């Protein structure tokens, strides 16, 4: 047991150290790269912060956008990244630029740790260490999204995605209520971060679950082939609950999609 714990601690610490190195430019630099979409996201976070201070905890309208005429951006663009940046700014007093950097750093740690936990549960701790480090040093994740493109919301959604797979795998294995709640929260979070990324994550999740419930039993011995109905039920509840929690965002946007140019989006 002690040897296993040491392997867990060593591999996990390596992933944490690698992630710190990956996000070091955000920790050592005072601002964010210019000329990217990060500038747009910062303005949106500032608008959410202003709304929160005025008592509107979930704004759908940005009154200062579009030359002061207002713009319903938060009714259609998932707002979780902006809320995290705004609350970080309000709690620390460092401003929404620091809050946006916090979201990018948080996304990196969520992704690498989530990947580590998912792989460790299924294949082993050494494999998990390699997967976690490979995740955070993927060119798309370490450079293109946060630095070259400044996609704060999408980076957050990508970072949450491994947690979705890990937590739903936990639900599939245990069916425990707290795993169901956490899995639902993770699915809602990725939808509230970036719905297009959520579609990809949701697709991979469905394929993964179908594989585990249908294909994997065929490779086992006869005594293990039967599908556990309770775990199927638990996974279904987690999916429905996650979609329901995110309905605060996607339901109004879906009903009102005909009055905006969603084809551009």
PDB file of C-alpha atoms in Angstrom:
ATOM      1  CA  UNK A   1       0.000   0.000   0.000  1.00  0.00           C
ATOM      2  CA  UNK A   2       2.833   2.415   0.878  1.00  0.00           C
ATOM      3  CA  UNK A   3       4.515   1.691  -2.468  1.00  0.00           C
ATOM      4  CA  UNK A   4       1.278   2.397  -4.308  1.00  0.00           C
ATOM      5  CA  UNK A   5       0.790   5.655  -2.401  1.00  0.00           C
ATOM      6  CA  UNK A   6       4.340   6.727  -3.216  1.00  0.00           C
ATOM      7  CA  UNK A   7       3.736   6.028  -6.901  1.00  0.00           C
ATOM      8  CA  UNK A   8       0.529   8.036  -6.705  1.00  0.00           C
ATOM      9  CA  UNK A   9       2.212  10.942  -4.964  1.00  0.00           C
ATOM     10  CA  UNK A  10       5.257  10.919  -7.240  1.00  0.00           C
ATOM     11  CA  UNK A  11       3.271  10.758 -10.463  1.00  0.00           C
ATOM     12  CA  UNK A  12       0.782  13.352  -9.282  1.00  0.00           C
ATOM     13  CA  UNK A  13       3.535  15.723  -8.173  1.00  0.00           C
ATOM     14  CA  UNK A  14       5.273  15.352 -11.541  1.00  0.00           C
ATOM     15  CA  UNK A  15       2.025  16.325 -13.296  1.00  0.00           C
ATOM     16  CA  UNK A  16       1.561  19.317 -10.981  1.00  0.00           C
ATOM     17  CA  UNK A  17       5.154  20.449 -11.536  1.00  0.00           C
ATOM     18  CA  UNK A  18       4.798  20.064 -15.302  1.00  0.00           C
ATOM     19  CA  UNK A  19       1.591  22.088 -15.257  1.00  0.00           C
ATOM     20  CA  UNK A  20       3.208  24.871 -13.232  1.00  0.00           C
ATOM     21  CA  UNK A  21       5.970  25.059 -15.815  1.00  0.00           C
ATOM     22  CA  UNK A  22       3.387  25.090 -18.626  1.00  0.00           C
ATOM     23  CA  UNK A  23       1.490  28.051 -17.144  1.00  0.00           C
ATOM     24  CA  UNK A  24       4.591  29.880 -15.936  1.00  0.00           C
ATOM     25  CA  UNK A  25       4.273  32.672 -18.563  1.00  0.00           C
ATOM     26  CA  UNK A  26       0.926  33.592 -17.001  1.00  0.00           C
ATOM     27  CA  UNK A  27       2.424  33.555 -13.512  1.00  0.00           C
ATOM     28  CA  UNK A  28       5.515  35.575 -14.408  1.00  0.00           C
ATOM     29  CA  UNK A  29       4.020  38.147 -16.794  1.00  0.00           C
ATOM     30  CA  UNK A  30       1.822  41.048 -15.653  1.00  0.00           C
ATOM     31  CA  UNK A  31      -0.752  40.802 -18.451  1.00  0.00           C
ATOM     32  CA  UNK A  32      -1.944  38.704 -21.385  1.00  0.00           C
ATOM     33  CA  UNK A  33      -0.817  38.576 -25.042  1.00  0.00           C
ATOM     34  CA  UNK A  34      -2.290  41.403 -27.104  1.00  0.00           C
ATOM     35  CA  UNK A  35      -3.958  41.112 -30.468  1.00  0.00           C
ATOM     36  CA  UNK A  36      -5.920  37.980 -29.529  1.00  0.00           C
ATOM     37  CA  UNK A  37      -9.502  37.183 -28.537  1.00  0.00           C
ATOM     38  CA  UNK A  38      -8.438  37.503 -24.897  1.00  0.00           C
ATOM     39  CA  UNK A  39      -9.140  41.242 -25.173  1.00  0.00           C
ATOM     40  CA  UNK A  40     -12.775  40.497 -26.043  1.00  0.00           C
ATOM     41  CA  UNK A  41     -13.106  38.030 -23.170  1.00  0.00           C
ATOM     42  CA  UNK A  42     -11.670  40.561 -20.720  1.00  0.00           C
ATOM     43  CA  UNK A  43     -14.292  43.139 -21.708  1.00  0.00           C
ATOM     44  CA  UNK A  44     -17.013  40.552 -21.218  1.00  0.00           C
ATOM     45  CA  UNK A  45     -15.643  39.608 -17.795  1.00  0.00           C
ATOM     46  CA  UNK A  46     -15.592  43.282 -16.855  1.00  0.00           C
ATOM     47  CA  UNK A  47     -19.234  43.609 -17.908  1.00  0.00           C
ATOM     48  CA  UNK A  48     -20.189  40.587 -15.788  1.00  0.00           C
ATOM     49  CA  UNK A  49     -18.276  42.044 -12.837  1.00  0.00           C
ATOM     50  CA  UNK A  50     -20.147  45.337 -13.180  1.00  0.00           C
ATOM     51  CA  UNK A  51     -23.492  43.526 -13.324  1.00  0.00           C
ATOM     52  CA  UNK A  52     -22.667  41.500 -10.214  1.00  0.00           C
ATOM     53  CA  UNK A  53     -21.791  44.639  -8.256  1.00  0.00           C
ATOM     54  CA  UNK A  54     -25.169  46.062  -9.322  1.00  0.00           C
ATOM     55  CA  UNK A  55     -26.975  43.024  -7.949  1.00  0.00           C
ATOM     56  CA  UNK A  56     -27.508  41.103 -11.215  1.00  0.00           C
ATOM     57  CA  UNK A  57     -25.888  37.775 -10.446  1.00  0.00           C
ATOM     58  CA  UNK A  58     -26.628  36.153 -13.804  1.00  0.00           C
ATOM     59  CA  UNK A  59     -26.663  38.895 -16.469  1.00  0.00           C
ATOM     60  CA  UNK A  60     -27.947  38.113 -19.958  1.00  0.00           C
ATOM     61  CA  UNK A  61     -27.585  41.634 -21.292  1.00  0.00           C
ATOM     62  CA  UNK A  62     -24.355  43.645 -21.650  1.00  0.00           C
ATOM     63  CA  UNK A  63     -25.620  47.254 -21.391  1.00  0.00           C
ATOM     64  CA  UNK A  64     -22.311  48.919 -22.291  1.00  0.00           C
ATOM     65  CA  UNK A  65     -21.641  46.912 -25.470  1.00  0.00           C
ATOM     66  CA  UNK A  66     -22.490  47.900 -29.031  1.00  0.00           C
ATOM     67  CA  UNK A  67     -21.645  51.592 -28.506  1.00  0.00           C
ATOM     68  CA  UNK A  68     -23.756  51.773 -25.351  1.00  0.00           C
ATOM     69  CA  UNK A  69     -26.884  50.374 -26.993  1.00  0.00           C
ATOM     70  CA  UNK A  70     -26.528  47.028 -25.240  1.00  0.00           C
ATOM     71  CA  UNK A  71     -25.965  43.527 -26.538  1.00  0.00           C
ATOM     72  CA  UNK A  72     -27.455  40.162 -25.407  1.00  0.00           C
ATOM     73  CA  UNK A  73     -24.100  38.401 -25.561  1.00  0.00           C
ATOM     74  CA  UNK A  74     -24.526  36.424 -22.342  1.00  0.00           C
ATOM     75  CA  UNK A  75     -27.799  34.940 -23.549  1.00  0.00           C
ATOM     76  CA  UNK A  76     -25.935  33.165 -26.355  1.00  0.00           C
ATOM     77  CA  UNK A  77     -22.265  32.891 -25.380  1.00  0.00           C
ATOM     78  CA  UNK A  78     -21.667  30.567 -22.430  1.00  0.00           C
ATOM     79  CA  UNK A  79     -20.725  32.731 -19.417  1.00  0.00           C
ATOM     80  CA  UNK A  80     -18.906  30.529 -16.887  1.00  0.00           C
ATOM     81  CA  UNK A  81     -15.384  31.755 -17.719  1.00  0.00           C
ATOM     82  CA  UNK A  82     -16.491  35.373 -17.307  1.00  0.00           C
ATOM     83  CA  UNK A  83     -18.149  34.682 -13.968  1.00  0.00           C
ATOM     84  CA  UNK A  84     -15.016  32.975 -12.659  1.00  0.00           C
ATOM     85  CA  UNK A  85     -12.856  35.885 -13.813  1.00  0.00           C
ATOM     86  CA  UNK A  86     -15.296  38.423 -12.360  1.00  0.00           C
ATOM     87  CA  UNK A  87     -15.541  36.755  -8.961  1.00  0.00           C
ATOM     88  CA  UNK A  88     -11.770  36.342  -8.802  1.00  0.00           C
ATOM     89  CA  UNK A  89     -11.477  40.071  -9.478  1.00  0.00           C
ATOM     90  CA  UNK A  90     -14.077  40.951  -6.839  1.00  0.00           C
ATOM     91  CA  UNK A  91     -12.581  38.670  -4.192  1.00  0.00           C
ATOM     92  CA  UNK A  92      -8.946  39.660  -4.729  1.00  0.00           C
ATOM     93  CA  UNK A  93      -9.227  43.194  -6.074  1.00  0.00           C
ATOM     94  CA  UNK A  94      -6.693  42.365  -8.802  1.00  0.00           C
ATOM     95  CA  UNK A  95      -9.018  43.130 -11.726  1.00  0.00           C
ATOM     96  CA  UNK A  96     -10.516  41.103 -14.546  1.00  0.00           C
ATOM     97  CA  UNK A  97      -7.221  40.758 -16.438  1.00  0.00           C
ATOM     98  CA  UNK A  98      -5.827  38.820 -13.488  1.00  0.00           C
ATOM     99  CA  UNK A  99      -9.166  37.022 -13.266  1.00  0.00           C
ATOM    100  CA  UNK A 100      -8.889  35.956 -16.909  1.00  0.00           C
ATOM    101  CA  UNK A 101      -5.351  34.695 -16.283  1.00  0.00           C
ATOM    102  CA  UNK A 102      -6.699  32.789 -13.291  1.00  0.00           C
ATOM    103  CA  UNK A 103      -9.228  31.033 -15.548  1.00  0.00           C
ATOM    104  CA  UNK A 104      -6.493  30.005 -17.987  1.00  0.00           C
ATOM    105  CA  UNK A 105      -4.307  28.678 -15.166  1.00  0.00           C
ATOM    106  CA  UNK A 106      -7.263  26.886 -13.599  1.00  0.00           C
ATOM    107  CA  UNK A 107      -8.085  25.283 -16.952  1.00  0.00           C
ATOM    108  CA  UNK A 108      -4.551  23.943 -17.279  1.00  0.00           C
ATOM    109  CA  UNK A 109      -4.616  22.337 -13.838  1.00  0.00           C
ATOM    110  CA  UNK A 110      -8.118  20.925 -14.269  1.00  0.00           C
ATOM    111  CA  UNK A 111      -7.099  19.327 -17.556  1.00  0.00           C
ATOM    112  CA  UNK A 112      -3.818  17.767 -16.467  1.00  0.00           C
ATOM    113  CA  UNK A 113      -5.146  16.555 -13.098  1.00  0.00           C
ATOM    114  CA  UNK A 114      -8.358  15.286 -14.684  1.00  0.00           C
ATOM    115  CA  UNK A 115      -6.394  13.374 -17.299  1.00  0.00           C
ATOM    116  CA  UNK A 116      -4.132  11.928 -14.610  1.00  0.00           C
ATOM    117  CA  UNK A 117      -7.079  10.722 -12.541  1.00  0.00           C
ATOM    118  CA  UNK A 118      -8.923   9.268 -15.534  1.00  0.00           C
ATOM    119  CA  UNK A 119      -5.925   7.304 -16.803  1.00  0.00           C
ATOM    120  CA  UNK A 120      -4.732   6.245 -13.323  1.00  0.00           C
ATOM    121  CA  UNK A 121      -8.094   4.647 -12.613  1.00  0.00           C
ATOM    122  CA  UNK A 122      -8.092   2.682 -15.850  1.00  0.00           C
ATOM    123  CA  UNK A 123      -4.489   1.841 -16.787  1.00  0.00           C
ATOM    124  CA  UNK A 124      -2.085   2.761 -13.997  1.00  0.00           C
ATOM    125  CA  UNK A 125      -0.183   5.571 -12.334  1.00  0.00           C
ATOM    126  CA  UNK A 126       2.854   5.618 -14.607  1.00  0.00           C
ATOM    127  CA  UNK A 127       0.606   5.791 -17.641  1.00  0.00           C
ATOM    128  CA  UNK A 128      -1.395   8.513 -15.882  1.00  0.00           C
ATOM    129  CA  UNK A 129       1.745  10.571 -15.269  1.00  0.00           C
ATOM    130  CA  UNK A 130       2.668  10.360 -18.947  1.00  0.00           C
ATOM    131  CA  UNK A 131      -0.896  11.228 -19.994  1.00  0.00           C
ATOM    132  CA  UNK A 132      -1.124  14.200 -17.634  1.00  0.00           C
ATOM    133  CA  UNK A 133       2.182  15.681 -18.793  1.00  0.00           C
ATOM    134  CA  UNK A 134       1.355  15.010 -22.451  1.00  0.00           C
ATOM    135  CA  UNK A 135      -1.984  16.726 -21.980  1.00  0.00           C
ATOM    136  CA  UNK A 136      -0.629  19.973 -20.600  1.00  0.00           C
ATOM    137  CA  UNK A 137       2.193  20.090 -23.183  1.00  0.00           C
ATOM    138  CA  UNK A 138      -0.017  19.476 -26.190  1.00  0.00           C
ATOM    139  CA  UNK A 139       0.742  22.387 -28.583  1.00  0.00           C
ATOM    140  CA  UNK A 140      -2.956  23.204 -28.925  1.00  0.00           C
ATOM    141  CA  UNK A 141      -3.423  23.400 -25.151  1.00  0.00           C
ATOM    142  CA  UNK A 142      -0.139  24.947 -24.029  1.00  0.00           C
ATOM    143  CA  UNK A 143       0.253  27.549 -26.795  1.00  0.00           C
ATOM    144  CA  UNK A 144      -2.427  27.897 -29.462  1.00  0.00           C
ATOM    145  CA  UNK A 145      -5.527  28.289 -27.297  1.00  0.00           C
ATOM    146  CA  UNK A 146      -4.233  30.431 -24.407  1.00  0.00           C
ATOM    147  CA  UNK A 147      -1.451  32.421 -26.114  1.00  0.00           C
ATOM    148  CA  UNK A 148      -1.921  32.581 -29.888  1.00  0.00           C
ATOM    149  CA  UNK A 149      -5.723  32.756 -29.890  1.00  0.00           C
ATOM    150  CA  UNK A 150      -6.515  33.941 -26.370  1.00  0.00           C
ATOM    151  CA  UNK A 151      -9.557  31.659 -26.183  1.00  0.00           C
ATOM    152  CA  UNK A 152     -10.247  31.831 -22.473  1.00  0.00           C
ATOM    153  CA  UNK A 153     -13.715  30.262 -22.529  1.00  0.00           C
ATOM    154  CA  UNK A 154     -12.699  27.436 -24.849  1.00  0.00           C
ATOM    155  CA  UNK A 155      -9.555  26.745 -22.800  1.00  0.00           C
ATOM    156  CA  UNK A 156     -11.720  26.351 -19.710  1.00  0.00           C
ATOM    157  CA  UNK A 157     -14.042  23.915 -21.474  1.00  0.00           C
ATOM    158  CA  UNK A 158     -11.114  21.857 -22.765  1.00  0.00           C
ATOM    159  CA  UNK A 159      -9.644  21.762 -19.263  1.00  0.00           C
ATOM    160  CA  UNK A 160     -12.901  20.492 -17.765  1.00  0.00           C
ATOM    161  CA  UNK A 161     -13.333  17.760 -20.392  1.00  0.00           C
ATOM    162  CA  UNK A 162     -10.993  15.142 -18.810  1.00  0.00           C
ATOM    163  CA  UNK A 163     -12.816  15.636 -15.512  1.00  0.00           C
ATOM    164  CA  UNK A 164     -16.070  14.784 -17.281  1.00  0.00           C
ATOM    165  CA  UNK A 165     -14.645  11.488 -18.531  1.00  0.00           C
ATOM    166  CA  UNK A 166     -13.093  10.625 -15.161  1.00  0.00           C
ATOM    167  CA  UNK A 167     -16.203  11.423 -13.115  1.00  0.00           C
ATOM    168  CA  UNK A 168     -18.562   9.572 -15.438  1.00  0.00           C
ATOM    169  CA  UNK A 169     -16.193   6.619 -15.315  1.00  0.00           C
ATOM    170  CA  UNK A 170     -16.507   6.795 -11.536  1.00  0.00           C
ATOM    171  CA  UNK A 171     -20.293   6.801 -11.832  1.00  0.00           C
ATOM    172  CA  UNK A 172     -20.095   3.783 -14.140  1.00  0.00           C
ATOM    173  CA  UNK A 173     -17.924   1.928 -11.633  1.00  0.00           C
ATOM    174  CA  UNK A 174     -19.609   2.865  -8.362  1.00  0.00           C
ATOM    175  CA  UNK A 175     -22.984   4.505  -8.951  1.00  0.00           C
ATOM    176  CA  UNK A 176     -22.454   6.522  -5.770  1.00  0.00           C
ATOM    177  CA  UNK A 177     -24.645   9.584  -5.328  1.00  0.00           C
ATOM    178  CA  UNK A 178     -21.777  11.999  -4.830  1.00  0.00           C
ATOM    179  CA  UNK A 179     -20.154  10.757  -8.041  1.00  0.00           C
ATOM    180  CA  UNK A 180     -23.445  11.347  -9.842  1.00  0.00           C
ATOM    181  CA  UNK A 181     -23.598  14.909  -8.528  1.00  0.00           C
ATOM    182  CA  UNK A 182     -19.972  15.653  -9.398  1.00  0.00           C
ATOM    183  CA  UNK A 183     -20.324  14.150 -12.877  1.00  0.00           C
ATOM    184  CA  UNK A 184     -23.446  16.222 -13.497  1.00  0.00           C
ATOM    185  CA  UNK A 185     -21.697  19.376 -12.316  1.00  0.00           C
ATOM    186  CA  UNK A 186     -18.736  18.688 -14.605  1.00  0.00           C
ATOM    187  CA  UNK A 187     -20.999  18.179 -17.617  1.00  0.00           C
ATOM    188  CA  UNK A 188     -22.925  21.370 -16.815  1.00  0.00           C
ATOM    189  CA  UNK A 189     -19.646  23.253 -16.355  1.00  0.00           C
ATOM    190  CA  UNK A 190     -18.274  22.293 -19.758  1.00  0.00           C
ATOM    191  CA  UNK A 191     -21.556  23.360 -21.399  1.00  0.00           C
ATOM    192  CA  UNK A 192     -21.550  26.655 -19.506  1.00  0.00           C
ATOM    193  CA  UNK A 193     -17.924  27.221 -20.530  1.00  0.00           C
ATOM    194  CA  UNK A 194     -18.077  26.671 -24.294  1.00  0.00           C
ATOM    195  CA  UNK A 195     -20.991  24.818 -25.934  1.00  0.00           C
ATOM    196  CA  UNK A 196     -19.145  23.903 -29.147  1.00  0.00           C
ATOM    197  CA  UNK A 197     -16.393  22.211 -27.143  1.00  0.00           C
ATOM    198  CA  UNK A 198     -19.123  20.657 -25.003  1.00  0.00           C
ATOM    199  CA  UNK A 199     -20.609  19.027 -28.112  1.00  0.00           C
ATOM    200  CA  UNK A 200     -17.267  17.344 -28.810  1.00  0.00           C
ATOM    201  CA  UNK A 201     -16.862  16.318 -25.173  1.00  0.00           C
ATOM    202  CA  UNK A 202     -20.422  15.037 -25.030  1.00  0.00           C
ATOM    203  CA  UNK A 203     -19.858  13.025 -28.214  1.00  0.00           C
ATOM    204  CA  UNK A 204     -16.723  11.395 -26.825  1.00  0.00           C
ATOM    205  CA  UNK A 205     -18.527  10.746 -23.534  1.00  0.00           C
ATOM    206  CA  UNK A 206     -21.405   8.956 -25.264  1.00  0.00           C
ATOM    207  CA  UNK A 207     -18.991   6.850 -27.357  1.00  0.00           C
ATOM    208  CA  UNK A 208     -16.969   5.996 -24.254  1.00  0.00           C
ATOM    209  CA  UNK A 209     -20.041   4.978 -22.256  1.00  0.00           C
ATOM    210  CA  UNK A 210     -21.494   2.913 -25.101  1.00  0.00           C
ATOM    211  CA  UNK A 211     -18.154   1.154 -25.476  1.00  0.00           C
ATOM    212  CA  UNK A 212     -17.957   0.378 -21.779  1.00  0.00           C
ATOM    213  CA  UNK A 213     -21.546  -0.821 -21.496  1.00  0.00           C
ATOM    214  CA  UNK A 214     -21.753  -2.782 -24.779  1.00  0.00           C
ATOM    215  CA  UNK A 215     -18.315  -3.695 -26.142  1.00  0.00           C
ATOM    216  CA  UNK A 216     -16.252  -4.196 -22.978  1.00  0.00           C
ATOM    217  CA  UNK A 217     -18.574  -6.882 -21.497  1.00  0.00           C
ATOM    218  CA  UNK A 218     -18.040  -8.950 -24.648  1.00  0.00           C
ATOM    219  CA  UNK A 219     -14.332  -9.214 -23.831  1.00  0.00           C
ATOM    220  CA  UNK A 220     -14.918 -10.463 -20.284  1.00  0.00           C
ATOM    221  CA  UNK A 221     -15.716 -13.922 -18.959  1.00  0.00           C
ATOM    222  CA  UNK A 222     -19.311 -15.101 -18.798  1.00  0.00           C
ATOM    223  CA  UNK A 223     -19.776 -14.126 -15.164  1.00  0.00           C
ATOM    224  CA  UNK A 224     -18.917 -10.484 -15.914  1.00  0.00           C
ATOM    225  CA  UNK A 225     -20.809 -10.011 -19.169  1.00  0.00           C
ATOM    226  CA  UNK A 226     -24.109  -8.802 -17.753  1.00  0.00           C
ATOM    227  CA  UNK A 227     -24.683  -5.057 -17.745  1.00  0.00           C
ATOM    228  CA  UNK A 228     -25.339  -3.601 -14.302  1.00  0.00           C
ATOM    229  CA  UNK A 229     -28.698  -1.887 -14.606  1.00  0.00           C
ATOM    230  CA  UNK A 230     -28.098   0.337 -11.579  1.00  0.00           C
ATOM    231  CA  UNK A 231     -24.936   1.868 -13.052  1.00  0.00           C
ATOM    232  CA  UNK A 232     -26.700   2.499 -16.378  1.00  0.00           C
ATOM    233  CA  UNK A 233     -29.432   4.231 -14.400  1.00  0.00           C
ATOM    234  CA  UNK A 234     -26.865   6.263 -12.441  1.00  0.00           C
ATOM    235  CA  UNK A 235     -25.071   7.386 -15.604  1.00  0.00           C
ATOM    236  CA  UNK A 236     -28.382   8.341 -17.209  1.00  0.00           C
ATOM    237  CA  UNK A 237     -29.367  10.396 -14.165  1.00  0.00           C
ATOM    238  CA  UNK A 238     -25.979  12.148 -14.187  1.00  0.00           C
ATOM    239  CA  UNK A 239     -26.340  13.066 -17.873  1.00  0.00           C
ATOM    240  CA  UNK A 240     -29.907  14.343 -17.443  1.00  0.00           C
ATOM    241  CA  UNK A 241     -28.986  16.270 -14.305  1.00  0.00           C
ATOM    242  CA  UNK A 242     -25.956  17.844 -16.009  1.00  0.00           C
ATOM    243  CA  UNK A 243     -28.000  18.948 -19.005  1.00  0.00           C
ATOM    244  CA  UNK A 244     -30.688  20.234 -16.659  1.00  0.00           C
ATOM    245  CA  UNK A 245     -28.255  22.304 -14.616  1.00  0.00           C
ATOM    246  CA  UNK A 246     -26.943  23.935 -17.785  1.00  0.00           C
ATOM    247  CA  UNK A 247     -30.486  24.634 -19.048  1.00  0.00           C
ATOM    248  CA  UNK A 248     -30.222  28.075 -17.451  1.00  0.00           C
ATOM    249  CA  UNK A 249     -28.028  28.896 -20.439  1.00  0.00           C
ATOM    250  CA  UNK A 250     -28.966  26.634 -23.354  1.00  0.00           C
ATOM    251  CA  UNK A 251     -32.753  26.649 -22.979  1.00  0.00           C
ATOM    252  CA  UNK A 252     -33.323  30.415 -23.512  1.00  0.00           C
ATOM    253  CA  UNK A 253     -30.646  30.504 -26.222  1.00  0.00           C
ATOM    254  CA  UNK A 254     -32.358  27.606 -27.972  1.00  0.00           C
ATOM    255  CA  UNK A 255     -35.805  29.196 -27.856  1.00  0.00           C
ATOM    256  CA  UNK A 256     -34.481  32.506 -29.174  1.00  0.00           C
ATOM    257  CA  UNK A 257     -32.040  31.189 -31.763  1.00  0.00           C
ATOM    258  CA  UNK A 258     -34.222  32.406 -34.658  1.00  0.00           C
ATOM    259  CA  UNK A 259     -33.816  36.083 -33.760  1.00  0.00           C
ATOM    260  CA  UNK A 260     -30.014  36.119 -34.039  1.00  0.00           C
ATOM    261  CA  UNK A 261     -27.446  35.041 -36.635  1.00  0.00           C
ATOM    262  CA  UNK A 262     -26.460  31.714 -35.094  1.00  0.00           C
ATOM    263  CA  UNK A 263     -25.030  30.633 -38.452  1.00  0.00           C
ATOM    264  CA  UNK A 264     -22.097  32.997 -37.851  1.00  0.00           C
ATOM    265  CA  UNK A 265     -21.539  31.397 -34.446  1.00  0.00           C
TER     266      UNK A 265
END
